[in-house]
Coordinates of C-alpha atoms in Angstrom, one line a residue:
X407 CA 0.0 0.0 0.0
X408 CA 2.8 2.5 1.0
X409 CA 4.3 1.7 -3.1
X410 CA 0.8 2.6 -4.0
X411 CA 0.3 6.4 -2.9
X412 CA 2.7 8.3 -4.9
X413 CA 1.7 5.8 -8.2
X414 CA -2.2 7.6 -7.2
X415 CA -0.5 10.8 -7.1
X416 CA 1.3 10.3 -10.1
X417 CA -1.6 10.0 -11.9
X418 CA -3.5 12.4 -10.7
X419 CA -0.5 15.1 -11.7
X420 CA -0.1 13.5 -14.8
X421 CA -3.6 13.7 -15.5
X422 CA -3.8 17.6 -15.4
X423 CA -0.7 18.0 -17.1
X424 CA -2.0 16.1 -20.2
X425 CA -4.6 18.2 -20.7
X426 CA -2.4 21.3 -20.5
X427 CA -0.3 19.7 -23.1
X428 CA -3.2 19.1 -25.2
X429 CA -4.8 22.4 -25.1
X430 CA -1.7 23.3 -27.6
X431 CA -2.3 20.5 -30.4
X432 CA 0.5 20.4 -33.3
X433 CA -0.6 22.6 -36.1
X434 CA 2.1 22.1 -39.2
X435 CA 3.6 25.2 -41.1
X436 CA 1.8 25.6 -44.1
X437 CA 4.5 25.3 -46.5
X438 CA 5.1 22.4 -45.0
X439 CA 2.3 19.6 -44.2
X440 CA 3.7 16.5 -45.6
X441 CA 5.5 14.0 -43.5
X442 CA 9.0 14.0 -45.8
X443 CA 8.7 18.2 -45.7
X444 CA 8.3 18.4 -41.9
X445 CA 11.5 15.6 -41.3
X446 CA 13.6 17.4 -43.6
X447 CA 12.6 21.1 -42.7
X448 CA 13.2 21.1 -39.0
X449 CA 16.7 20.5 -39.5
X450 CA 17.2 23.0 -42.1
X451 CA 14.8 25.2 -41.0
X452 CA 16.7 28.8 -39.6
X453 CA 16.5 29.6 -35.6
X454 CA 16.1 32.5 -34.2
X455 CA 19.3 32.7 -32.2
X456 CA 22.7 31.2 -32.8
X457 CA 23.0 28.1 -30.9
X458 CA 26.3 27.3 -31.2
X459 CA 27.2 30.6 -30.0
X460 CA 25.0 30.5 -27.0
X461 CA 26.0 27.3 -26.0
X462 CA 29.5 27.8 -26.7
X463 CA 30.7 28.1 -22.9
X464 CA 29.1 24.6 -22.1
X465 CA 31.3 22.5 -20.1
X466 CA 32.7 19.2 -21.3
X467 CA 32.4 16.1 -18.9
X468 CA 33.4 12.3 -19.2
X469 CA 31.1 10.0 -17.9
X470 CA 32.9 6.9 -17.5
X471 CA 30.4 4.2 -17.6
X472 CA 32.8 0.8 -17.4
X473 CA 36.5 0.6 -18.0
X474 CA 38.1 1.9 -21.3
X475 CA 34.2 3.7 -22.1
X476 CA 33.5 6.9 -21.6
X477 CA 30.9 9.0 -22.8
X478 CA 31.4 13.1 -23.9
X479 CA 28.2 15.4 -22.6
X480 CA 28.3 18.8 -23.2
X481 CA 27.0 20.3 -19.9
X482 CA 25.4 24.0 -19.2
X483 CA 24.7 24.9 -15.6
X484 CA 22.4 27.5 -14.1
X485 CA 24.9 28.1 -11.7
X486 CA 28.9 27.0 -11.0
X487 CA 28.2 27.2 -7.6
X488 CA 27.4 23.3 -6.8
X489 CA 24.6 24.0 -3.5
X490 CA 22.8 26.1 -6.0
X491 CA 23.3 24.4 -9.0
X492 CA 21.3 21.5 -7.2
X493 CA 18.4 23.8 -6.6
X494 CA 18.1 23.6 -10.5
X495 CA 16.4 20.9 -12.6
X496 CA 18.3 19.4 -14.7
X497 CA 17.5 17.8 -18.2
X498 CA 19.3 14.8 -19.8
X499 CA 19.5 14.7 -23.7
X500 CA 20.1 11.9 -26.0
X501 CA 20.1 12.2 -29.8
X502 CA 19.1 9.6 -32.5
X503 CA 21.1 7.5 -34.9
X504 CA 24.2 9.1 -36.1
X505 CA 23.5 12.0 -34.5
X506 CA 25.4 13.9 -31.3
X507 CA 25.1 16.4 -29.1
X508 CA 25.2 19.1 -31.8
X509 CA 22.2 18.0 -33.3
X510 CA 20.0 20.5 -34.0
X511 CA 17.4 19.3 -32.1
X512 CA 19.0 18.6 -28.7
X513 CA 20.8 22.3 -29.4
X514 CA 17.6 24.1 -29.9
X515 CA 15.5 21.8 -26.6
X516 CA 18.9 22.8 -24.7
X517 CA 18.6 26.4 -25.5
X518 CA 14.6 26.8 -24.3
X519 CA 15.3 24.5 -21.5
X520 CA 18.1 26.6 -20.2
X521 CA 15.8 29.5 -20.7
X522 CA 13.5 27.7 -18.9
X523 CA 15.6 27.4 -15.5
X524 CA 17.0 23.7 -16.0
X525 CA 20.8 23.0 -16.0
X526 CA 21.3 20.9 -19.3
X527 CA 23.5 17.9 -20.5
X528 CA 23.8 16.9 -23.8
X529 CA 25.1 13.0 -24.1
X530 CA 27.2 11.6 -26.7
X531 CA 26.4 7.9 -27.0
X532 CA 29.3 5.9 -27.6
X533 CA 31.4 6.9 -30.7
X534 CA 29.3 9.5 -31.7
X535 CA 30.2 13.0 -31.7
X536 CA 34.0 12.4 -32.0
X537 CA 34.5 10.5 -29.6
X538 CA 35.7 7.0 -31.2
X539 CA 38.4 7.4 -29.1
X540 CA 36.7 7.4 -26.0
X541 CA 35.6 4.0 -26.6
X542 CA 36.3 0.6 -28.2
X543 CA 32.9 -0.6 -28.4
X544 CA 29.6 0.9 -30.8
X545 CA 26.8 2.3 -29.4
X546 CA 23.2 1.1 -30.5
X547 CA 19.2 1.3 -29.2
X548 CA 19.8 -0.8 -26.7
X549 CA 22.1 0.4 -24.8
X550 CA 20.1 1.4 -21.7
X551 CA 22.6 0.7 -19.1
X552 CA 25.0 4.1 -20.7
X553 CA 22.0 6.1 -19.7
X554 CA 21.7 4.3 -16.2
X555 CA 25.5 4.9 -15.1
X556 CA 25.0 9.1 -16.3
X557 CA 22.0 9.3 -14.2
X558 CA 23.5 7.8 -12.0
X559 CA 26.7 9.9 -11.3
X560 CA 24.5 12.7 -11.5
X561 CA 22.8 11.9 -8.7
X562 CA 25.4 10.3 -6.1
X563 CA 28.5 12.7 -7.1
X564 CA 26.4 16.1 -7.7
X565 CA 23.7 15.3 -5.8
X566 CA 20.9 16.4 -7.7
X567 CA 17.3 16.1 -6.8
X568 CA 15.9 17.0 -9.8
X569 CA 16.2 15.1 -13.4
X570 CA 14.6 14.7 -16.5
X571 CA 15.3 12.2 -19.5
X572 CA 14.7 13.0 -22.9
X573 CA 15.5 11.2 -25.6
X574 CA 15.1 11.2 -29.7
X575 CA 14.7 8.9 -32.4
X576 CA 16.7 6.2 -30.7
X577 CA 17.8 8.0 -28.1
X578 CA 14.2 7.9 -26.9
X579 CA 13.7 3.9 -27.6
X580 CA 17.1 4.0 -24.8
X581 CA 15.5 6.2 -22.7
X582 CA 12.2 4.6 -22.1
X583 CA 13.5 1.5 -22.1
X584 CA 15.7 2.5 -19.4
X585 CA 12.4 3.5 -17.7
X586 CA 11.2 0.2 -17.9
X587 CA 14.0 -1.5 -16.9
X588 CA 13.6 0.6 -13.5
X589 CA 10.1 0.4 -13.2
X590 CA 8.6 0.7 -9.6
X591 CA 12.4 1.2 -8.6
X592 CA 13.4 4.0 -10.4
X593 CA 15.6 6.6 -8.4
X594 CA 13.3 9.1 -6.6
X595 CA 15.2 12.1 -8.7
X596 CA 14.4 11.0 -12.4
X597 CA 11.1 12.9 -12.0
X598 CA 10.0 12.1 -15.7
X599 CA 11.1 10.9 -19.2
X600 CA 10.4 12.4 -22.7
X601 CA 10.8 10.6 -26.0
X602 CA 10.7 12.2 -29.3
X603 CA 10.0 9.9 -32.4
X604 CA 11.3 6.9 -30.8
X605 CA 12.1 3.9 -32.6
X606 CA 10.3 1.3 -30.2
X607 CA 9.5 -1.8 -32.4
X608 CA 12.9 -1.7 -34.1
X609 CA 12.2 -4.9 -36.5
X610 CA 9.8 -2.8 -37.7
X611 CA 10.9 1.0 -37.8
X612 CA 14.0 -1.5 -39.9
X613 CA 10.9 -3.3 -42.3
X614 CA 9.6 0.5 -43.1
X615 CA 12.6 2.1 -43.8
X616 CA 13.5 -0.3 -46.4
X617 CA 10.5 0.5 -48.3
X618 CA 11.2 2.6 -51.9
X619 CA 9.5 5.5 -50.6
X620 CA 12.2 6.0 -47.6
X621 CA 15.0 5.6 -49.9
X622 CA 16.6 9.3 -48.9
X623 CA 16.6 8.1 -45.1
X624 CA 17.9 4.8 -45.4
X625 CA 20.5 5.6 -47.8
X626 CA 22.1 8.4 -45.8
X627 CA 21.6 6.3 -42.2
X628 CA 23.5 3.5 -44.1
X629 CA 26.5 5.9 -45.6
X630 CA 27.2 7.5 -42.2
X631 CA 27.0 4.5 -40.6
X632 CA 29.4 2.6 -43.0
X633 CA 31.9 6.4 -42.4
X634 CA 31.7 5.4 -38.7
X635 CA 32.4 2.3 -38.9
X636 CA 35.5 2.7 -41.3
X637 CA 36.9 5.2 -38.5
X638 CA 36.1 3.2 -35.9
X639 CA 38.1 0.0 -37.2
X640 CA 40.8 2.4 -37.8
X641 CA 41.7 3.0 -34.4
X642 CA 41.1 -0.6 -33.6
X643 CA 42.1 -2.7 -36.6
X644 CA 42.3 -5.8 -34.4
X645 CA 39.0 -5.8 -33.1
X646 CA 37.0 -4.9 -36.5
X647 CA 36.7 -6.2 -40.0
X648 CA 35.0 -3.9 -42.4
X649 CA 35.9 -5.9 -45.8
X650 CA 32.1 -6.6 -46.4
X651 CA 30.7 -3.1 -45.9
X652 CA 30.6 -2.1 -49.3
X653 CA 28.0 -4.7 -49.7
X654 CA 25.9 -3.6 -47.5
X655 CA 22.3 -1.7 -48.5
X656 CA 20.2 -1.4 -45.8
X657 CA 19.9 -0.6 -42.2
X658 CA 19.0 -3.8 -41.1
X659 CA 22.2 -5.6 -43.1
X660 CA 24.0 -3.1 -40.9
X661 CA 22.8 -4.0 -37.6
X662 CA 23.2 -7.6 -38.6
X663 CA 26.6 -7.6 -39.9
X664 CA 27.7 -5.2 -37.7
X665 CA 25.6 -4.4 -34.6
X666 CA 24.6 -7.4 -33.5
X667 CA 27.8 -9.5 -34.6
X668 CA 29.9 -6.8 -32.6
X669 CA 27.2 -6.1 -30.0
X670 CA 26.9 -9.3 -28.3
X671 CA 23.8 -10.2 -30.0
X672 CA 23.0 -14.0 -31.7
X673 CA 21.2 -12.3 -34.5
X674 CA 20.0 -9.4 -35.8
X675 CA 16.6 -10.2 -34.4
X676 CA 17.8 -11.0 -31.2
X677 CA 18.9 -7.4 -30.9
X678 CA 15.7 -6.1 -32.2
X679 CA 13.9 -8.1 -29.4
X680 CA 16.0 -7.4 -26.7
X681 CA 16.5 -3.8 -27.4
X682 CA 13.4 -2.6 -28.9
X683 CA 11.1 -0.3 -25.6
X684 CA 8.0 -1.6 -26.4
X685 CA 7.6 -4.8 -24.2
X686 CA 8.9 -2.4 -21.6
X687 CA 6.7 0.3 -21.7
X688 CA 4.3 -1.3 -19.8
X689 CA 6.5 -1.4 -16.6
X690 CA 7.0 2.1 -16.5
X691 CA 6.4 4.0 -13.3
X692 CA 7.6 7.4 -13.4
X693 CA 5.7 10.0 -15.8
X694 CA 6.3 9.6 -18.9
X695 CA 6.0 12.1 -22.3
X696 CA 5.8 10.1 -26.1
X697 CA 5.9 12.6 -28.4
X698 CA 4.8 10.6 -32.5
X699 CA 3.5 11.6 -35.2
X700 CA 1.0 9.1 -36.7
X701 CA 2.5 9.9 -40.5
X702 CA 6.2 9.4 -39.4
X703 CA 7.6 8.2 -42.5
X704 CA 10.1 5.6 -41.2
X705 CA 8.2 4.4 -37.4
X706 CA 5.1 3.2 -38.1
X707 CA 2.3 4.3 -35.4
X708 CA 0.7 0.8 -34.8
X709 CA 3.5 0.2 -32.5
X710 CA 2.2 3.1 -30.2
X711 CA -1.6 1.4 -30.4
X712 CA -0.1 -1.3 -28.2
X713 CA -1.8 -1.7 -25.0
X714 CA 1.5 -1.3 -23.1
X715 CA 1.2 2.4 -23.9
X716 CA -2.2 3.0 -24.4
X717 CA -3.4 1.4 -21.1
X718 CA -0.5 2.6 -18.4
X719 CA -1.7 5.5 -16.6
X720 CA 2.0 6.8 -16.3
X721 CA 2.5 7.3 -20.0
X722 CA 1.1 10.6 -21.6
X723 CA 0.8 10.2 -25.7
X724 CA 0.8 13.1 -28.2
X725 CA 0.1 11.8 -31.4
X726 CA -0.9 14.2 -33.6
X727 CA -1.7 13.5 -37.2
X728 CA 0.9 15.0 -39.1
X729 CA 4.7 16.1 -37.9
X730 CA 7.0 13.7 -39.9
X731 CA 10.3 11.9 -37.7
X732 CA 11.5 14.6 -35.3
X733 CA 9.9 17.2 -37.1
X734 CA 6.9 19.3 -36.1
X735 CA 7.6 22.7 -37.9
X736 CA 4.8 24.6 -36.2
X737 CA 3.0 27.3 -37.1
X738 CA 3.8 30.4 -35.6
X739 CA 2.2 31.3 -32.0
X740 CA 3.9 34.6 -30.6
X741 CA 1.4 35.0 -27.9
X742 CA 3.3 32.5 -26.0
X743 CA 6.8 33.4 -27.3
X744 CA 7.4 29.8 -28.3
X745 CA 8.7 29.4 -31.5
X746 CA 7.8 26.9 -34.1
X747 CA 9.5 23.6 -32.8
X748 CA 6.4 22.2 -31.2
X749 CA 7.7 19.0 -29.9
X750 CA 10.6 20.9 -28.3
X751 CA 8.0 23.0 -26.6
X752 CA 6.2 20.2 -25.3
X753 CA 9.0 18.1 -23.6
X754 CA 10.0 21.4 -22.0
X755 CA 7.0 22.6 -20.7
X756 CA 6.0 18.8 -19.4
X757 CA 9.3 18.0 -17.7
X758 CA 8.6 22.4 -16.2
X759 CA 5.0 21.3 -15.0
X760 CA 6.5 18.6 -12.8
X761 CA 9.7 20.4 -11.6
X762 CA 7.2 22.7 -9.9

């Protein structure tokens, strides 16, 4: 019974704060409706500040997570004063596949959430970002345990009583199933979790992308991945071979030539099924923010009409009709001086309504 009172007022919180969320439904630019326009715009599309030039004074900070692996974040405090700096919420972001902390989209969240109050870290999964020297070993979805360790450190060594996960893309398929992982036992200080577009069926976010249609995405996952890779086995000849990457076509040859053989993983499948969020959703017991938009072209949305998401009371899902991968180019709204990255706006202003 004592386990069951904060769940009830969990739910109760969570509750209110979905309807706030959903008083502000996704409405798409109008140059822009389609699902391809919105994925590509939102990375192209101009800010309205600099962000490499605001974030510029971030601090760097190696999170060892086991020996000879460290990870790169790029870390922004409200404060260098550490007693203060705890009086801060802080937000946690993780980018997608092949992207880093200089994504875009974890640059532009980081910029309204340090607006916002929070103290901000950007991760690096492993060898992304510059950092294949930081590592021997390759990153991929499910990799919950790198996520873990941050949180982790963050709260024994700093002591802060305040986080928030977000995640993207893949980044959000780690995060949540981190949160699932935890469930009822998740530390007291990860307050909630976001995730952006995540891949959480990823046998078959790796079916969809292979369709003609998706062509553009695949084929420039595939050729930064095979770039990685090449550097990668560069710095450890002895522990890759990349002979056979010329010959591969698709994501899914990738993870099963490469990610699951060098992962740990029997098959390709087996690291689809024992990486993939969705059978974990359902254990999740800390609030919880899924951000998808029902015409992503590469994650289809029947994965999100699971019951593991659409029957646990800690899960809040905004799933508006239109907003491509990571996209959601909003029209403008200057009477709340957002500006027109909607999803952003949302993880921000959920992980803000439960910091207060």
């Amino acid at each position: 019974m004592e386990r069951d009172k904060p769940d009830r007022a969990n739910r109760v919180n969570l509750a209110g704060i979905a309807a706030v969320l959903s008083a502000k439904p996704f409405r798409p630019l109008r140059f822009f409706p389609g699902k391809n326009a919105q994925t590509l715009a939102a990375h192209a599309y101009p800010r309205r500040f600099g962000l490499r030039l605001l974030l510029r004074s971030d601090e760097r900070r190696f999170f060892e997570i086991e020996p000879d692996v460290k990870l790169l974040a790029h870390c922004r405090w409200q404060t260098n004063d550490l007693p203060e700096r705890r009086l801060s919420p802080t937000l946690i972001l993780v980018h997608g596949l092949e992207g880093s902390s200089d994504s875009v989209y974890l640059l532009g969240t980081a910029a309204k959430a340090f607006r916002s109050g929070f103290n901000v870290v950007r991760l690096n999964l492993r060898t992304c970002g510059g950092t294949e020297h930081l590592t021997q070993t390759l990153y991929h979805s499910g990799l919950s345990g790198d996520l873990r360790c941050v949180i982790s450190e963050l709260i024994d060594v700093d002591k802060l009583e305040k986080i928030f996960l977000g995640g993207f893309s893949l980044g959000g398929n780690m995060s949540l199933k981190l949160a699932g992982e935890w469930g009822a036992n998740a530390p007291s200080e990860l307050r909630g979790v976001c995730a952006v577009s995540p891949s959480i069926d990823l046998a078959a976010c790796a079916q969809l992308i292979e369709q003609p249609s998706n062509r553009i995405y695949n084929d420039r996952f595939v050729s930064s991945l095979k770039k990685r890779m090449r550097r990668v086995q560069k710095l450890h000849p002895k522990r890759y071979e990349v002979d056979d990457l010329k010959a591969i076509r698709t994501i899914r040859e990738f993870d099963s030539r490469v990610t699951a053989r060098y992962g740990g993983f029997r098959d390709v499948a087996d690291y689809y099924a024992r990486s993939s969020s969705l059978p974990l959703i359902k254990q999740i017991k800390i609030p919880t923010l899924i951000i998808q938009a029902r015409d992503d072209p590469f994650i289809p949305f029947d994965s999100f009409l699971d019951s593991s998401v659409a029957e646990n009371p800690f899960v809040i899902l905004l799933a508006p009709e239109y907003g491509g991968h990571v996209g959601f180019l909003a029209q403008s709204n200057s009477s709340n001086g957002e500006d027109r990255f909607w999803a952003e706006n949302r993880l921000i202003e959920f992980c803000r309504l439960l910091a207060n």
